[in-house]
Coordinates of C-alpha atoms in Angstrom, one line a residue:
X1 CA 0.0 0.0 0.0
X2 CA 3.0 2.3 -0.4
X3 CA 2.1 5.3 -2.6
X4 CA 5.2 4.9 -4.7
X5 CA 4.1 1.4 -5.7
X6 CA 0.5 2.5 -6.4
X7 CA 1.8 5.3 -8.8
X8 CA 4.2 2.8 -10.4
X9 CA 1.2 0.5 -11.2
X10 CA -0.7 3.5 -12.6
X11 CA 2.2 4.3 -14.9
X12 CA 2.6 0.8 -16.1
X13 CA -1.1 0.2 -17.0
X14 CA -1.7 1.3 -20.6
X15 CA -5.5 1.3 -20.3
X16 CA -8.2 0.6 -17.7
X17 CA -11.6 -1.0 -18.3
X18 CA -13.3 1.3 -15.9
X19 CA -12.1 4.6 -14.5
X20 CA -14.0 6.2 -11.6
X21 CA -13.7 9.9 -10.6
X22 CA -14.6 10.4 -6.9
X23 CA -13.8 8.5 -3.8
X24 CA -17.0 9.0 -1.8
X25 CA -19.7 6.4 -1.2
X26 CA -20.9 6.3 -4.8
X27 CA -17.5 6.1 -6.4
X28 CA -16.2 3.5 -4.0
X29 CA -19.4 1.5 -4.6
X30 CA -18.8 1.6 -8.3
X31 CA -15.2 0.6 -7.9
X32 CA -16.0 -2.4 -5.8
X33 CA -18.7 -3.5 -8.2
X34 CA -16.5 -3.1 -11.3
X35 CA -13.5 -4.8 -9.7
X36 CA -15.7 -7.7 -8.5
X37 CA -16.8 -8.3 -12.0
X38 CA -13.2 -8.7 -13.1
X39 CA -12.9 -5.4 -15.0
X40 CA -9.5 -3.6 -14.6
X41 CA -10.6 -0.8 -12.3
X42 CA -9.1 2.5 -11.3
X43 CA -10.5 5.1 -8.9
X44 CA -9.1 8.6 -8.5
X45 CA -9.9 10.9 -5.6
X46 CA -8.8 14.5 -5.6
X47 CA -8.5 14.7 -1.8
X48 CA -8.9 11.8 0.7
X49 CA -11.5 9.1 0.5
X50 CA -14.8 10.3 2.0
X51 CA -13.3 13.7 2.5
X52 CA -16.6 15.4 1.7
X53 CA -20.3 14.3 2.2
X54 CA -19.5 10.7 2.8
X55 CA -17.9 11.2 6.2
X56 CA -20.5 13.8 7.4
X57 CA -23.7 11.8 7.3
X58 CA -26.2 11.1 10.1
X59 CA -24.6 7.7 10.6
X60 CA -27.7 5.8 9.6
X61 CA -28.3 2.9 7.3
X62 CA -32.0 3.1 7.0
X63 CA -35.1 2.9 4.9
X64 CA -36.0 6.4 5.7
X65 CA -39.1 6.9 7.8
X66 CA -39.8 10.4 6.4
X67 CA -39.4 9.2 2.8
X68 CA -42.3 6.8 3.5
X69 CA -44.4 9.8 4.7
X70 CA -43.5 11.5 1.3
X71 CA -44.9 8.4 -0.5
X72 CA -41.5 7.3 -1.9
X73 CA -42.3 3.6 -1.4
X74 CA -39.9 2.3 -3.9
X75 CA -36.9 4.1 -2.4
X76 CA -37.9 2.9 1.1
X77 CA -38.3 -0.8 0.0
X78 CA -34.9 -0.7 -1.8
X79 CA -33.2 0.9 1.1
X80 CA -34.5 -1.6 3.6
X81 CA -33.2 -4.4 1.4
X82 CA -29.8 -2.8 1.1
X83 CA -29.8 -2.3 4.9
X84 CA -30.1 -6.1 5.3
X85 CA -27.3 -6.7 2.8
X86 CA -24.9 -4.3 4.6
X87 CA -25.7 -5.9 8.0
X88 CA -24.6 -9.2 6.4
X89 CA -21.6 -7.9 4.4
X90 CA -20.1 -5.5 7.0
X91 CA -21.2 -6.6 10.5
X92 CA -18.1 -4.9 12.0
X93 CA -19.3 -1.5 10.8
X94 CA -23.1 -1.7 10.6
X95 CA -25.3 -2.5 13.6
X96 CA -29.0 -2.7 14.4
X97 CA -30.3 0.4 16.3
X98 CA -33.5 0.7 18.3
X99 CA -35.3 4.0 17.9
X100 CA -38.0 5.5 20.1
X101 CA -40.4 8.2 19.1
X102 CA -42.0 10.1 22.0
X103 CA -45.7 10.9 21.4
X104 CA -47.4 14.0 22.8
X105 CA -50.5 14.1 20.6
X106 CA -53.0 11.4 20.0
X107 CA -53.0 12.0 16.2
X108 CA -49.2 11.4 16.2
X109 CA -49.8 8.1 17.9
X110 CA -52.2 7.0 15.2
X111 CA -50.3 8.4 12.3
X112 CA -46.8 7.2 13.3
X113 CA -48.1 3.9 14.5
X114 CA -49.7 3.2 11.1
X115 CA -46.6 4.5 9.3
X116 CA -44.2 2.4 11.2
X117 CA -46.3 -0.7 10.7
X118 CA -46.0 0.0 7.0
X119 CA -42.3 0.4 7.5
X120 CA -42.3 -3.1 9.0
X121 CA -44.3 -4.5 6.2
X122 CA -42.0 -3.1 3.5
X123 CA -39.0 -4.6 5.3
X124 CA -40.6 -8.0 5.1
X125 CA -38.1 -10.8 5.6
X126 CA -35.4 -8.2 6.2
X127 CA -37.2 -6.8 9.3
X128 CA -35.0 -6.2 12.4
X129 CA -38.0 -6.5 14.7
X130 CA -41.5 -5.2 14.7
X131 CA -42.4 -1.7 15.8
X132 CA -44.6 -1.5 18.9
X133 CA -46.4 1.0 21.0
X134 CA -44.9 2.0 24.4
X135 CA -46.6 3.2 27.6
X136 CA -45.5 6.4 29.2
X137 CA -43.5 4.4 31.8
X138 CA -41.7 2.3 29.1
X139 CA -41.0 5.4 27.0
X140 CA -39.4 7.2 30.0
X141 CA -37.3 4.1 30.7
X142 CA -36.2 3.9 27.1
X143 CA -35.4 7.6 26.9
X144 CA -34.2 8.8 30.3
X145 CA -34.2 12.5 30.3
X146 CA -37.1 12.9 27.8
X147 CA -39.7 15.5 28.8
X148 CA -42.6 13.9 30.6
X149 CA -45.1 16.8 30.6
X150 CA -47.8 15.9 28.1
X151 CA -46.2 12.6 27.2
X152 CA -48.7 10.0 26.0
X153 CA -46.3 7.2 25.4
X154 CA -44.0 6.3 22.5
X155 CA -43.4 4.1 19.5
X156 CA -40.3 1.9 19.1
X157 CA -38.9 0.6 15.8
X158 CA -35.6 -0.8 14.4
X159 CA -33.1 0.5 11.9
X160 CA -29.3 0.5 11.7
X161 CA -26.4 2.8 12.4
X162 CA -22.8 2.8 11.0
X163 CA -19.5 4.6 10.9
X164 CA -19.6 6.3 7.5
X165 CA -15.9 7.2 7.0
X166 CA -14.8 3.7 8.2
X167 CA -17.1 2.1 5.7
X168 CA -15.6 4.2 2.9
X169 CA -12.1 3.1 4.0
X170 CA -13.3 -0.5 4.1
X171 CA -14.6 -0.2 0.5
X172 CA -11.3 1.2 -0.6
X173 CA -9.5 -1.8 0.9
X174 CA -12.1 -4.1 -0.8
X175 CA -11.2 -2.5 -4.2
X176 CA -7.6 -3.6 -3.6
X177 CA -8.7 -7.1 -2.4
X178 CA -10.5 -7.5 -5.7
X179 CA -7.5 -6.4 -7.8
X180 CA -8.4 -2.8 -8.4
X181 CA -6.5 0.4 -7.7
X182 CA -7.6 3.4 -5.7
X183 CA -5.5 6.5 -5.2
X184 CA -6.2 9.6 -3.1
X185 CA -4.7 13.0 -3.7
X186 CA -4.7 12.5 -7.5
X187 CA -7.2 15.1 -8.9
X188 CA -8.5 14.9 -12.4
X189 CA -7.9 18.1 -14.3
X190 CA -9.4 17.3 -17.7
X191 CA -11.2 14.6 -19.7
X192 CA -9.5 13.1 -22.8
X193 CA -11.6 12.6 -25.9
X194 CA -11.0 10.7 -29.1
X195 CA -13.4 10.8 -32.1
X196 CA -15.9 12.6 -29.9
X197 CA -15.8 10.0 -27.1
X198 CA -14.4 10.3 -23.6
X199 CA -11.4 8.0 -23.6
X200 CA -9.7 8.8 -20.4
X201 CA -8.5 11.7 -18.1
X202 CA -5.6 14.0 -17.3
X203 CA -4.6 14.0 -13.7
X204 CA -1.8 15.0 -11.4
X205 CA -0.2 13.9 -8.2
X206 CA -1.2 16.6 -5.6
X207 CA 1.8 15.7 -3.5
X208 CA 4.6 16.0 -6.0
X209 CA 3.1 17.4 -9.1
X210 CA 3.6 14.5 -11.5
X211 CA 1.1 14.6 -14.4
X212 CA -0.6 11.5 -15.8
X213 CA -2.4 10.8 -19.0
X214 CA -4.7 7.8 -18.3
X215 CA -6.7 5.9 -20.9
X216 CA -9.9 4.1 -20.1
X217 CA -12.6 2.3 -22.0
X218 CA -15.3 4.0 -19.9
X219 CA -15.2 6.9 -17.4
X220 CA -17.7 7.2 -14.5
X221 CA -18.2 10.6 -12.9
X222 CA -19.1 10.1 -9.2
X223 CA -18.1 13.5 -8.1
X224 CA -20.9 14.0 -5.6
X225 CA -21.8 17.7 -5.2
X226 CA -19.1 18.5 -7.8
X227 CA -20.5 16.1 -10.4
X228 CA -22.0 19.0 -12.5
X229 CA -18.5 20.6 -12.8
X230 CA -17.1 17.3 -14.2
X231 CA -20.0 16.9 -16.6
X232 CA -19.2 20.4 -17.9
X233 CA -15.6 19.4 -18.6
X234 CA -17.2 17.0 -21.1
X235 CA -19.9 19.3 -22.3
X236 CA -19.8 23.0 -21.5
X237 CA -23.5 23.3 -22.3
X238 CA -24.5 20.6 -19.9
X239 CA -27.3 22.0 -17.6
X240 CA -26.8 21.7 -13.8
X241 CA -28.7 18.8 -12.3
X242 CA -27.9 19.3 -8.6
X243 CA -29.3 21.4 -5.9
X244 CA -26.9 21.0 -3.0
X245 CA -28.2 21.1 0.5
X246 CA -26.2 21.4 3.7
X247 CA -26.9 19.0 6.6
X248 CA -25.4 20.0 9.9
X249 CA -24.9 17.9 13.0
X250 CA -23.6 18.5 16.5
X251 CA -22.1 16.0 19.0
X252 CA -22.6 16.4 22.8
X253 CA -22.0 14.3 25.9
X254 CA -24.1 11.2 26.1
X255 CA -25.3 12.2 29.6
X256 CA -28.0 14.3 27.9
X257 CA -29.6 11.1 26.7
X258 CA -27.9 8.2 28.6
X259 CA -29.3 5.2 26.7
X260 CA -28.5 2.9 23.9
X261 CA -31.8 3.8 22.3
X262 CA -31.9 6.6 19.7
X263 CA -34.5 9.3 19.7
X264 CA -36.4 10.4 16.6
X265 CA -38.1 13.8 16.7
X266 CA -40.9 13.6 14.1
X267 CA -41.6 17.3 13.6
X268 CA -39.1 20.1 13.0
X269 CA -39.7 23.6 11.7
X270 CA -37.9 22.9 8.4
X271 CA -40.1 19.9 7.6
X272 CA -37.5 17.2 8.5
X273 CA -37.2 14.8 11.3
X274 CA -34.3 15.2 13.8
X275 CA -32.3 12.3 15.3
X276 CA -30.5 11.9 18.6
X277 CA -28.2 8.9 18.2
X278 CA -25.7 7.2 20.5
X279 CA -22.5 7.2 18.5
X280 CA -18.8 6.7 19.4
X281 CA -19.7 7.1 23.1
X282 CA -21.3 10.5 22.5
X283 CA -24.7 11.7 21.4
X284 CA -25.1 12.8 17.8
X285 CA -27.8 15.4 17.0
X286 CA -29.0 16.3 13.6
X287 CA -29.7 17.1 10.9
X288 CA -30.7 20.4 9.1
X289 CA -31.5 21.0 5.5
X290 CA -30.1 24.3 4.2
X291 CA -29.8 25.1 0.5
X292 CA -26.4 26.2 -0.6
X293 CA -25.3 27.7 -3.9
X294 CA -21.6 27.5 -3.1
X295 CA -19.6 24.3 -2.7
X296 CA -16.9 24.8 -0.1
X297 CA -14.5 21.9 0.5
X298 CA -14.9 22.4 4.2
X299 CA -18.5 23.4 4.9
X300 CA -19.2 24.3 8.5
X301 CA -22.6 24.5 10.3
X302 CA -24.0 28.0 10.3
X303 CA -24.7 29.6 13.7
X304 CA -28.4 29.4 12.9
X305 CA -28.2 25.6 12.2
X306 CA -26.5 24.9 15.5
X307 CA -29.2 27.0 17.3
X308 CA -31.9 25.1 15.4
X309 CA -30.7 21.7 16.5
X310 CA -30.3 22.8 20.1
X311 CA -33.7 24.5 20.2
X312 CA -35.4 21.5 18.6
X313 CA -33.7 19.0 21.0
X314 CA -34.6 21.3 23.9
X315 CA -38.3 20.8 23.3
X316 CA -37.9 17.1 24.1
X317 CA -35.2 16.9 26.7
X318 CA -35.5 17.8 30.4
X319 CA -31.9 19.0 30.5
X320 CA -31.1 20.1 27.0
X321 CA -27.6 20.8 25.8
X322 CA -26.5 24.4 25.2
X323 CA -23.8 26.0 23.1
X324 CA -21.0 25.3 25.6
X325 CA -21.9 21.6 25.5
X326 CA -21.1 21.2 21.8
X327 CA -18.0 19.0 21.5
X328 CA -18.0 18.9 17.7
X329 CA -20.1 20.6 15.0
X330 CA -19.9 19.5 11.4
X331 CA -21.7 19.8 8.1
X332 CA -21.9 17.9 4.8
X333 CA -23.2 18.9 1.4
X334 CA -25.8 16.6 -0.1
X335 CA -25.9 16.1 -3.9
X336 CA -29.7 16.3 -4.3
X337 CA -31.3 16.2 -7.7
X338 CA -32.7 19.7 -8.3
X339 CA -36.4 20.5 -9.0
X340 CA -35.5 23.4 -11.3
X341 CA -38.0 25.5 -9.3
X342 CA -35.8 27.0 -6.5
X343 CA -37.0 27.1 -3.0
X344 CA -36.0 24.7 -0.2
X345 CA -34.4 21.3 -0.4
X346 CA -36.1 19.3 2.3
X347 CA -38.6 17.8 -0.2
X348 CA -36.0 17.0 -2.9
X349 CA -35.4 13.4 -3.8
X350 CA -32.7 11.3 -2.2
X351 CA -33.0 8.9 -5.2
X352 CA -30.3 8.9 -7.8
X353 CA -30.1 9.6 -11.5
X354 CA -27.7 8.1 -14.0
X355 CA -26.8 10.3 -17.1
X356 CA -24.8 9.4 -20.2
X357 CA -23.4 12.3 -22.2
X358 CA -23.0 12.3 -26.0
X359 CA -19.3 11.6 -25.4
X360 CA -20.1 8.6 -23.3
X361 CA -19.3 10.0 -19.8
X362 CA -21.4 8.2 -17.3
X363 CA -22.5 10.6 -14.5
X364 CA -24.5 10.0 -11.3
X365 CA -26.5 12.6 -9.4
X366 CA -28.2 12.2 -6.0
X367 CA -28.2 9.0 -3.9
X368 CA -27.4 8.2 -0.3
X369 CA -25.2 5.9 1.7
X370 CA -27.8 3.2 2.4
X371 CA -28.2 2.5 -1.3
X372 CA -24.6 3.0 -2.4
X373 CA -24.2 -0.7 -3.4
X374 CA -27.3 -0.8 -5.6
X375 CA -26.2 2.5 -7.2
X376 CA -22.8 1.0 -8.0
X377 CA -24.4 -2.0 -9.6
X378 CA -26.7 0.1 -11.7
X379 CA -24.0 2.5 -12.8
X380 CA -21.6 -0.3 -13.8
X381 CA -24.5 -2.0 -15.7
X382 CA -24.8 1.2 -17.6
X383 CA -21.1 1.8 -18.1
X384 CA -19.9 -1.6 -19.2
X385 CA -21.6 -1.8 -22.6
X386 CA -20.5 1.8 -23.4
X387 CA -16.9 0.6 -22.9
X388 CA -17.5 -2.5 -25.0
X389 CA -16.7 -4.6 -21.9
X390 CA -17.9 -8.3 -21.6
X391 CA -21.3 -8.6 -19.9
X392 CA -20.8 -9.8 -16.3
X393 CA -23.4 -9.8 -13.5
X394 CA -22.8 -8.0 -10.3
X395 CA -21.8 -10.2 -7.3
X396 CA -21.8 -7.5 -4.6
X397 CA -25.1 -8.6 -3.0
X398 CA -23.3 -11.4 -1.2
X399 CA -19.8 -10.0 -1.2
X400 CA -18.3 -9.7 2.3
X401 CA -16.4 -6.4 2.6
X402 CA -12.8 -6.1 3.7
X403 CA -12.2 -7.1 7.4
X404 CA -15.5 -9.0 7.6
X405 CA -15.0 -10.9 10.9
X406 CA -17.4 -13.7 10.1
X407 CA -19.5 -12.7 13.1
X408 CA -21.0 -9.5 14.5
X409 CA -18.2 -7.4 16.0
X410 CA -17.8 -3.8 17.2
X411 CA -14.2 -3.4 16.1
X412 CA -14.1 -1.3 13.0
X413 CA -10.8 -2.9 11.9
X414 CA -12.4 -6.3 11.8
X415 CA -9.9 -9.0 10.9
X416 CA -7.2 -6.2 10.5
X417 CA -7.1 -5.8 14.3
X418 CA -4.3 -8.4 14.8
X419 CA -2.3 -6.6 12.1
X420 CA -2.6 -3.3 13.8
X421 CA -1.8 -4.7 17.2
X422 CA 1.6 -6.0 16.1
X423 CA 2.8 -2.5 15.2
X424 CA 4.8 -0.4 17.7
X425 CA 2.7 1.5 20.2
X426 CA -0.3 -0.9 20.4
X427 CA -0.8 -0.1 24.1
X428 CA -0.1 3.6 23.9
X429 CA -3.3 5.7 23.7
X430 CA -2.7 9.1 22.0
X431 CA -5.2 11.1 24.0
X432 CA -7.4 10.2 27.0
X433 CA -10.6 11.4 25.2
X434 CA -10.2 8.7 22.5
X435 CA -9.2 5.1 22.1
X436 CA -6.8 5.8 19.2
X437 CA -3.4 4.2 19.8
X438 CA 0.0 4.9 18.2
X439 CA -0.2 1.5 16.5
X440 CA -3.5 2.4 14.9
X441 CA -1.9 5.6 13.5
X442 CA 0.8 3.5 12.0
X443 CA -1.7 1.0 10.6
X444 CA -3.7 3.9 9.0
X445 CA -0.5 5.1 7.2
X446 CA 0.9 1.7 6.2
X447 CA -2.4 -0.1 5.2
X448 CA -5.1 2.5 4.7
X449 CA -3.5 5.2 2.5
X450 CA -3.6 7.9 5.2
X451 CA -1.3 10.8 4.1
X452 CA -1.9 13.4 6.8
X453 CA -2.9 14.1 10.4
X454 CA -6.4 15.1 9.1
X455 CA -6.8 11.8 7.3
X456 CA -6.2 9.9 10.6
X457 CA -8.1 12.1 13.1
X458 CA -11.0 12.8 10.8
X459 CA -11.6 9.6 8.8
X460 CA -9.4 6.6 9.9
X461 CA -10.3 7.5 13.4
X462 CA -13.3 9.9 14.2
X463 CA -11.6 12.1 16.8
X464 CA -12.4 15.3 15.0
X465 CA -16.1 14.4 14.9
X466 CA -16.2 13.2 18.5
X467 CA -14.4 16.0 20.3
X468 CA -12.8 18.7 18.1
X469 CA -10.9 20.5 20.9
X470 CA -9.3 17.2 22.1
X471 CA -8.5 16.3 18.4
X472 CA -6.7 19.6 18.0
X473 CA -4.7 18.9 21.2
X474 CA -3.8 15.4 19.9
X475 CA -2.7 16.6 16.5
X476 CA 1.0 17.2 17.5
X477 CA 1.4 13.7 18.9
X478 CA -0.2 12.1 15.8
X479 CA 1.8 14.4 13.5
X480 CA 5.1 13.1 15.0
X481 CA 4.2 9.6 13.9
X482 CA 3.0 10.8 10.5
X483 CA 6.2 12.7 9.9
X484 CA 8.4 9.7 10.8
X485 CA 6.3 7.2 8.7
X486 CA 6.2 9.4 5.6
X487 CA 9.6 11.1 6.1
X488 CA 8.1 14.6 6.1
X489 CA 10.3 17.7 6.6
X490 CA 9.8 20.2 9.4
X491 CA 8.0 22.7 7.1
X492 CA 5.4 20.2 6.0
X493 CA 5.0 18.9 9.5
X494 CA 4.2 22.4 10.8
X495 CA 1.9 23.1 7.9
X496 CA -0.1 20.0 8.4
X497 CA -0.4 20.5 12.2
X498 CA -1.5 24.2 11.8
X499 CA -4.0 23.3 9.1
X500 CA -5.6 20.6 11.2
X501 CA -5.8 22.7 14.3
X502 CA -7.5 25.5 12.2
X503 CA -10.0 22.9 11.0
X504 CA -10.6 21.7 14.5
X505 CA -11.3 25.2 15.6
X506 CA -14.1 25.3 13.0
X507 CA -15.5 22.0 14.2
X508 CA -15.6 23.4 17.8
X509 CA -18.7 25.6 17.1
X510 CA -19.1 26.0 13.4
X511 CA -19.0 29.0 11.1
X512 CA -20.1 32.5 12.3
X513 CA -20.5 31.3 15.8
X514 CA -18.8 32.5 19.0
X515 CA -15.7 30.5 19.8

């Protein structure tokens, strides 16, 4: 997994069957699917895997209760089936999660009860357990700290949670397991065309500046919120298809809801639901839905979004968190398919659309983590004949992902755990706020293509998302190991440390907020 060896393989391969641009959930799903079919597969990521939206989700693998309320039956049924496949194929990363909805109005009891029974029915053989009505006493026991004034009871149902960035890293490792190649920090700068057809890309190594001309039989644009910009490299007249939306989240101490159950708040002022989910030993609250016309690489929650989440949670918790209780605040940009009518984004579809340009560029818009595998299958089904590739069926429905332990386990490294624990520093925890060890830092660099302190503290380990201030404090110790492993000079070491600490400052309270 040394970068020099990966670049050497790239130089020595005259043409790839499938070339994918973008190392988020969709691109990685495409790469796993293509490599599993036996196509020579290359994935290029401009930054780090899951740098953008795919590490900033609500951490749910779910059918989507609110999509059911919107009448998107097909999307819900498909997502519930994909939930079952992920629980089977990545049990070290995806786990069943019980949700409880507190009920304060009789109409909500009826409406939500019927809706969640429909959710059970759509899950069918993939059900994780039937929803059921709870008494006031059982609701308070399930959600200690929930407001009891006016409480009529609750409804419990089952879904699943996961670690999004770790699933992305696992998919990247799976690409290698299947014979493919994935490289981060290798941005595509242009599309190559021959006889009016897209025939490859121009790219360069962001670390050392080397330029590459890469030939491919078919190119897939999985650029997420930046997919329209890639489409316009192929066709300058291509109309924009995306209406990006920002989803913000905050992380607080689990003491505000000390339970293994998650809370679903069914009504918010922006037309969404809001979740309170036990995650990484903390409590994750979110999410918002704010339209954005710009596409920053590092979006941060706006002050109003943080206040919105705190205010909404405060209506349901006896002792609600305040500004000073926020340990991390982060935001992601969702690549929603636009309506062309302006306005808000809460009602826009989370389904995906596959587009093929006149030049043969295959682009995907929309989608969500839960259905990444199905999206990858459909995209490769579309791309393979365009590249003249032999027809081969997808096998990813029953494909165990890298590190699959063969049983349900809570260790995100899965079968890689013994490998990590043989490295120096296995017993040395970097910071008391986290479980990250020196050995795990070395493992991330040697086996998971981590290239910076941010790669490790944001995505190989979730320290930045758990406690941003503590992550900033831990940066120097992590950077010492990174510098030694990658032979970085003092200037680069200082630059990386300062850049990460500035990022951590933003995660402390978000944009435009008091620090």
